[in-house]
GROMACS .gro file of C-alpha atoms in nm:
model
  248
    1MET     CA    1   0.591  -2.988  -0.788
    2SER     CA    2   0.391  -3.121  -1.080
    3ALA     CA    3   0.163  -2.923  -1.308
    4GLY     CA    4  -0.178  -2.848  -1.161
    5GLN     CA    5  -0.073  -2.829  -0.796
    6ASP     CA    6  -0.131  -2.521  -0.585
    7VAL     CA    7   0.150  -2.266  -0.584
    8LEU     CA    8  -0.033  -2.023  -0.353
    9ARG     CA    9  -0.304  -2.097  -0.099
   10ALA     CA   10  -0.460  -1.827   0.117
   11GLU     CA   11  -0.682  -1.942   0.403
   12GLY     CA   12  -0.893  -1.678   0.578
   13LEU     CA   13  -0.635  -1.400   0.545
   14GLY     CA   14  -0.716  -1.082   0.734
   15LYS     CA   15  -0.539  -0.754   0.807
   16ARG     CA   16  -0.647  -0.492   1.057
   17PHE     CA   17  -0.493  -0.146   1.095
   18GLY     CA   18  -0.622  -0.020   1.428
   19GLY     CA   19  -0.997   0.006   1.384
   20LEU     CA   20  -0.986  -0.051   1.007
   21GLN     CA   21  -1.040  -0.405   0.877
   22ALA     CA   22  -0.864  -0.371   0.541
   23VAL     CA   23  -0.878  -0.740   0.445
   24GLN     CA   24  -1.112  -0.996   0.596
   25ASP     CA   25  -1.142  -1.373   0.552
   26VAL     CA   26  -0.980  -1.390   0.207
   27SER     CA   27  -0.934  -1.742   0.075
   28PHE     CA   28  -0.825  -1.856  -0.271
   29THR     CA   29  -0.581  -2.089  -0.443
   30GLN     CA   30  -0.359  -2.044  -0.745
   31ARG     CA   31  -0.253  -2.340  -0.956
   32ARG     CA   32   0.084  -2.388  -1.121
   33GLY     CA   33   0.091  -2.220  -1.464
   34GLU     CA   34  -0.223  -2.018  -1.392
   35VAL     CA   35  -0.267  -1.645  -1.455
   36LEU     CA   36  -0.489  -1.518  -1.173
   37ALA     CA   37  -0.634  -1.165  -1.167
   38ILE     CA   38  -0.741  -0.974  -0.855
   39ILE     CA   39  -0.993  -0.700  -0.935
   40GLY     CA   40  -1.223  -0.469  -0.745
   41PRO     CA   41  -1.301  -0.101  -0.678
   42ASN     CA   42  -1.055   0.139  -0.518
   43GLY     CA   43  -1.027   0.063  -0.147
   44ALA     CA   44  -1.129  -0.301  -0.193
   45GLY     CA   45  -0.810  -0.424  -0.026
   46LYS     CA   46  -0.627  -0.550  -0.337
   47THR     CA   47  -0.287  -0.392  -0.268
   48THR     CA   48  -0.312  -0.479   0.101
   49LEU     CA   49  -0.368  -0.840  -0.006
   50LEU     CA   50  -0.063  -0.826  -0.233
   51ASN     CA   51   0.139  -0.690   0.060
   52LEU     CA   52   0.021  -0.985   0.270
   53LEU     CA   53   0.121  -1.230  -0.003
   54SER     CA   54   0.466  -1.078  -0.052
   55GLY     CA   55   0.545  -1.035   0.318
   56VAL     CA   56   0.533  -0.656   0.345
   57TYR     CA   57   0.255  -0.702   0.603
   58ARG     CA   58   0.199  -0.986   0.848
   59PRO     CA   59  -0.163  -1.100   0.858
   60SER     CA   60  -0.385  -1.036   1.158
   61ALA     CA   61  -0.563  -1.363   1.082
   62GLY     CA   62  -0.539  -1.662   0.852
   63ARG     CA   63  -0.259  -1.864   0.693
   64LEU     CA   64  -0.064  -1.846   0.367
   65HIS     CA   65   0.110  -2.134   0.190
   66LEU     CA   66   0.364  -2.086  -0.090
   67LEU     CA   67   0.471  -2.394  -0.285
   68GLU     CA   68   0.328  -2.613  -0.006
   69GLN     CA   69   0.521  -2.433   0.271
   70ASP     CA   70   0.354  -2.224   0.540
   71VAL     CA   71   0.500  -1.874   0.497
   72THR     CA   72   0.247  -1.684   0.709
   73ASP     CA   73   0.518  -1.543   0.935
   74SER     CA   74   0.807  -1.555   0.688
   75PRO     CA   75   0.992  -1.235   0.590
   76ILE     CA   76   1.009  -1.100   0.236
   77GLU     CA   77   1.354  -1.240   0.162
   78HIS     CA   78   1.255  -1.593   0.266
   79ARG     CA   79   0.953  -1.585   0.035
   80CYS     CA   80   1.173  -1.452  -0.243
   81HIS     CA   81   1.424  -1.734  -0.199
   82LEU     CA   82   1.138  -1.988  -0.199
   83GLY     CA   83   1.017  -1.858  -0.535
   84LEU     CA   84   0.792  -1.552  -0.494
   85GLY     CA   85   0.870  -1.239  -0.698
   86ARG     CA   86   0.696  -0.904  -0.718
   87ALA     CA   87   0.690  -0.615  -0.966
   88PHE     CA   88   0.552  -0.283  -0.843
   89GLN     CA   89   0.323  -0.024  -1.003
   90ILE     CA   90   0.569   0.256  -0.916
   91VAL     CA   91   0.897   0.156  -1.077
   92ARG     CA   92   1.210   0.237  -0.877
   93PRO     CA   93   1.520   0.106  -1.054
   94PHE     CA   94   1.872   0.211  -0.965
   95PRO     CA   95   1.865   0.516  -1.196
   96ASP     CA   96   2.237   0.556  -1.260
   97MET     CA   97   2.304   0.188  -1.321
   98THR     CA   98   2.259   0.034  -1.664
   99VAL     CA   99   1.959  -0.180  -1.750
  100HIS     CA  100   2.182  -0.489  -1.750
  101GLU     CA  101   2.327  -0.399  -1.410
  102ASN     CA  102   1.981  -0.347  -1.261
  103VAL     CA  103   1.870  -0.696  -1.363
  104THR     CA  104   2.202  -0.846  -1.252
  105VAL     CA  105   2.139  -0.713  -0.900
  106GLY     CA  106   1.807  -0.898  -0.897
  107ALA     CA  107   1.979  -1.220  -1.002
  108LEU     CA  108   2.239  -1.187  -0.727
  109PHE     CA  109   1.971  -1.127  -0.463
  110GLY     CA  110   1.730  -1.399  -0.570
  111THR     CA  111   1.961  -1.698  -0.527
  112PRO     CA  112   2.221  -1.679  -0.249
  113GLY     CA  113   2.566  -1.784  -0.366
  114THR     CA  114   2.508  -1.690  -0.730
  115ARG     CA  115   2.836  -1.593  -0.899
  116LEU     CA  116   2.855  -1.256  -1.074
  117ARG     CA  117   2.924  -1.413  -1.413
  118GLU     CA  118   2.623  -1.641  -1.379
  119ALA     CA  119   2.405  -1.349  -1.266
  120ARG     CA  120   2.513  -1.140  -1.566
  121GLU     CA  121   2.434  -1.425  -1.805
  122GLN     CA  122   2.093  -1.479  -1.643
  123ALA     CA  123   2.023  -1.106  -1.662
  124TRP     CA  124   2.107  -1.100  -2.033
  125ALA     CA  125   1.863  -1.386  -2.101
  126LEU     CA  126   1.590  -1.191  -1.921
  127LEU     CA  127   1.666  -0.876  -2.120
  128GLU     CA  128   1.606  -1.080  -2.435
  129LEU     CA  129   1.281  -1.224  -2.293
  130THR     CA  130   1.150  -0.879  -2.200
  131GLY     CA  131   1.268  -0.702  -2.518
  132LEU     CA  132   1.524  -0.489  -2.337
  133ALA     CA  133   1.841  -0.636  -2.487
  134PRO     CA  134   1.888  -0.339  -2.729
  135HIS     CA  135   1.883  -0.107  -2.426
  136ALA     CA  136   2.114  -0.314  -2.203
  137GLU     CA  137   2.380  -0.044  -2.168
  138LYS     CA  138   2.141   0.248  -2.122
  139ALA     CA  139   2.118   0.409  -1.781
  140ALA     CA  140   1.783   0.322  -1.624
  141HIS     CA  141   1.688   0.690  -1.599
  142ASP     CA  142   1.691   0.713  -1.981
  143LEU     CA  143   1.413   0.457  -2.034
  144THR     CA  144   1.057   0.527  -2.146
  145LEU     CA  145   0.767   0.435  -1.917
  146LEU     CA  146   0.700   0.113  -2.109
  147GLN     CA  147   1.068   0.021  -2.092
  148ASP     CA  148   1.064   0.100  -1.719
  149LYS     CA  149   0.775  -0.145  -1.676
  150ARG     CA  150   0.966  -0.410  -1.869
  151LEU     CA  151   1.271  -0.350  -1.651
  152GLU     CA  152   1.062  -0.390  -1.335
  153VAL     CA  153   0.935  -0.727  -1.462
  154ALA     CA  154   1.286  -0.834  -1.567
  155ARG     CA  155   1.426  -0.747  -1.222
  156ALA     CA  156   1.150  -0.948  -1.054
  157LEU     CA  157   1.211  -1.244  -1.287
  158ALA     CA  158   1.583  -1.228  -1.210
  159THR     CA  159   1.506  -1.358  -0.860
  160ARG     CA  160   1.391  -1.681  -1.033
  161PRO     CA  161   1.032  -1.681  -0.906
  162GLN     CA  162   0.787  -1.959  -0.957
  163VAL     CA  163   0.508  -1.714  -0.874
  164LEU     CA  164   0.519  -1.351  -0.990
  165LEU     CA  165   0.300  -1.081  -0.832
  166LEU     CA  166   0.223  -0.780  -1.054
  167ASP     CA  167   0.067  -0.462  -0.914
  168GLU     CA  168  -0.111  -0.269  -1.193
  169VAL     CA  169   0.182  -0.284  -1.435
  170MET     CA  170  -0.043  -0.136  -1.708
  171ALA     CA  171  -0.091   0.189  -1.515
  172GLY     CA  172   0.002   0.493  -1.724
  173LEU     CA  173   0.047   0.301  -2.048
  174ARG     CA  174  -0.122   0.391  -2.376
  175PRO     CA  175  -0.350   0.124  -2.531
  176ALA     CA  176  -0.083   0.004  -2.777
  177GLU     CA  177   0.172  -0.014  -2.494
  178SER     CA  178  -0.076  -0.209  -2.282
  179GLN     CA  179  -0.106  -0.467  -2.558
  180GLU     CA  180   0.274  -0.498  -2.564
  181ALA     CA  181   0.268  -0.551  -2.188
  182VAL     CA  182   0.000  -0.820  -2.229
  183GLY     CA  183   0.234  -0.999  -2.470
  184LEU     CA  184   0.516  -0.974  -2.218
  185ILE     CA  185   0.306  -1.129  -1.939
  186ARG     CA  186   0.207  -1.412  -2.171
  187SER     CA  187   0.576  -1.473  -2.242
  188VAL     CA  188   0.641  -1.484  -1.867
  189ARG     CA  189   0.359  -1.737  -1.822
  190ASP     CA  190   0.490  -1.943  -2.114
  191SER     CA  191   0.835  -1.951  -1.951
  192GLY     CA  192   0.681  -2.149  -1.662
  193VAL     CA  193   0.604  -1.874  -1.410
  194SER     CA  194   0.260  -1.852  -1.248
  195VAL     CA  195   0.133  -1.493  -1.252
  196LEU     CA  196  -0.099  -1.316  -1.007
  197PHE     CA  197  -0.186  -0.960  -1.104
  198ILE     CA  198  -0.396  -0.665  -0.991
  199GLU     CA  199  -0.558  -0.476  -1.276
  200HIS     CA  200  -0.848  -0.237  -1.338
  201ILE     CA  201  -0.847  -0.243  -1.721
  202MET     CA  202  -1.110  -0.506  -1.790
  203PRO     CA  203  -1.004  -0.593  -2.149
  204VAL     CA  204  -0.659  -0.675  -2.011
  205VAL     CA  205  -0.815  -0.900  -1.745
  206ARG     CA  206  -1.030  -1.064  -2.012
  207ASP     CA  207  -0.730  -1.129  -2.238
  208LEU     CA  208  -0.489  -1.255  -1.971
  209ALA     CA  209  -0.664  -1.418  -1.676
  210ASP     CA  210  -0.744  -1.786  -1.648
  211ARG     CA  211  -0.942  -1.705  -1.335
  212VAL     CA  212  -1.049  -1.388  -1.154
  213VAL     CA  213  -1.089  -1.310  -0.784
  214VAL     CA  214  -1.314  -1.009  -0.716
  215MET     CA  215  -1.279  -0.810  -0.392
  216ASP     CA  216  -1.498  -0.544  -0.236
  217GLN     CA  217  -1.460  -0.382   0.107
  218GLY     CA  218  -1.180  -0.620   0.199
  219ARG     CA  219  -1.368  -0.939   0.116
  220VAL     CA  220  -1.382  -1.179  -0.177
  221ILE     CA  221  -1.725  -1.149  -0.338
  222ALA     CA  222  -1.673  -1.377  -0.639
  223GLN     CA  223  -1.424  -1.615  -0.798
  224GLY     CA  224  -1.427  -1.783  -1.137
  225THR     CA  225  -1.356  -1.730  -1.503
  226TYR     CA  226  -1.386  -1.382  -1.653
  227ARG     CA  227  -1.721  -1.476  -1.804
  228GLU     CA  228  -1.850  -1.611  -1.473
  229VAL     CA  229  -1.753  -1.316  -1.255
  230THR     CA  230  -1.867  -1.050  -1.502
  231ALA     CA  231  -2.209  -1.216  -1.512
  232ASP     CA  232  -2.238  -1.208  -1.132
  233PRO     CA  233  -2.493  -0.938  -1.028
  234GLN     CA  234  -2.301  -0.864  -0.708
  235VAL     CA  235  -1.981  -0.795  -0.907
  236VAL     CA  236  -2.167  -0.574  -1.156
  237SER     CA  237  -2.325  -0.378  -0.872
  238ALA     CA  238  -2.004  -0.338  -0.669
  239TYR     CA  239  -1.754  -0.272  -0.945
  240LEU     CA  240  -1.842  -0.307  -1.309
  241GLY     CA  241  -2.141  -0.078  -1.344
  242THR     CA  242  -2.281  -0.137  -1.691
  243GLU     CA  243  -2.223  -0.425  -1.928
  244ALA     CA  244  -2.082  -0.181  -2.183
  245GLU     CA  245  -1.778  -0.120  -1.962
  246LEU     CA  246  -1.674  -0.485  -1.986
  247HIS     CA  247  -1.605  -0.458  -2.357
  248ALA     CA  248  -1.440  -0.115  -2.368
   0.00000   0.00000   0.00000
């Protein structure tokens, strides 16, 4: 797939839980090499959308294409093997395994038939990319929160994704740590991985996103650059509040 083509395409995605319409008629595309942010108030449907993209939920309506293949009904592992990775807000490594071993497990899972030696070498390269190489032999339960976040990203990258989904990886970090995490995501993008992330810290969205999709009450209410969506009166009313918040 050449640069500029779609890596993700959602067409009218919807998800209903009984009488609750959590996501309704969500459509967007993500281009190769693009960093795409999904923002919106609590309850807007952002995490439900991420669960639809990753395969945790099957949609009630609509279609999803990953790297030009229809994956609407595909299970998580099939999407992973096609090139979709995900890092979660709540980090759950194997606590008694070393950092290196945790990432090696991801490498073994991501590509069927990968040899252990190859997986270990791939894991080491990712530890260097994510700044975890000095902590390779630490048990995962001995890491700081920022190091935990880095490990979660490294484990997701170990599956060799072409598209990486990130669910509020800045949550709980101090401002200086958030800036470190921004640098990490840029490094991931520069390595050739397209990134789609959920975030509520607007300066992070401003600094990272090429484009922004804004959700409210399960629907997309705006799409565009950071400047475009933050100038949209509907977005300001539904989510942003005052202009001063955008530059906090």
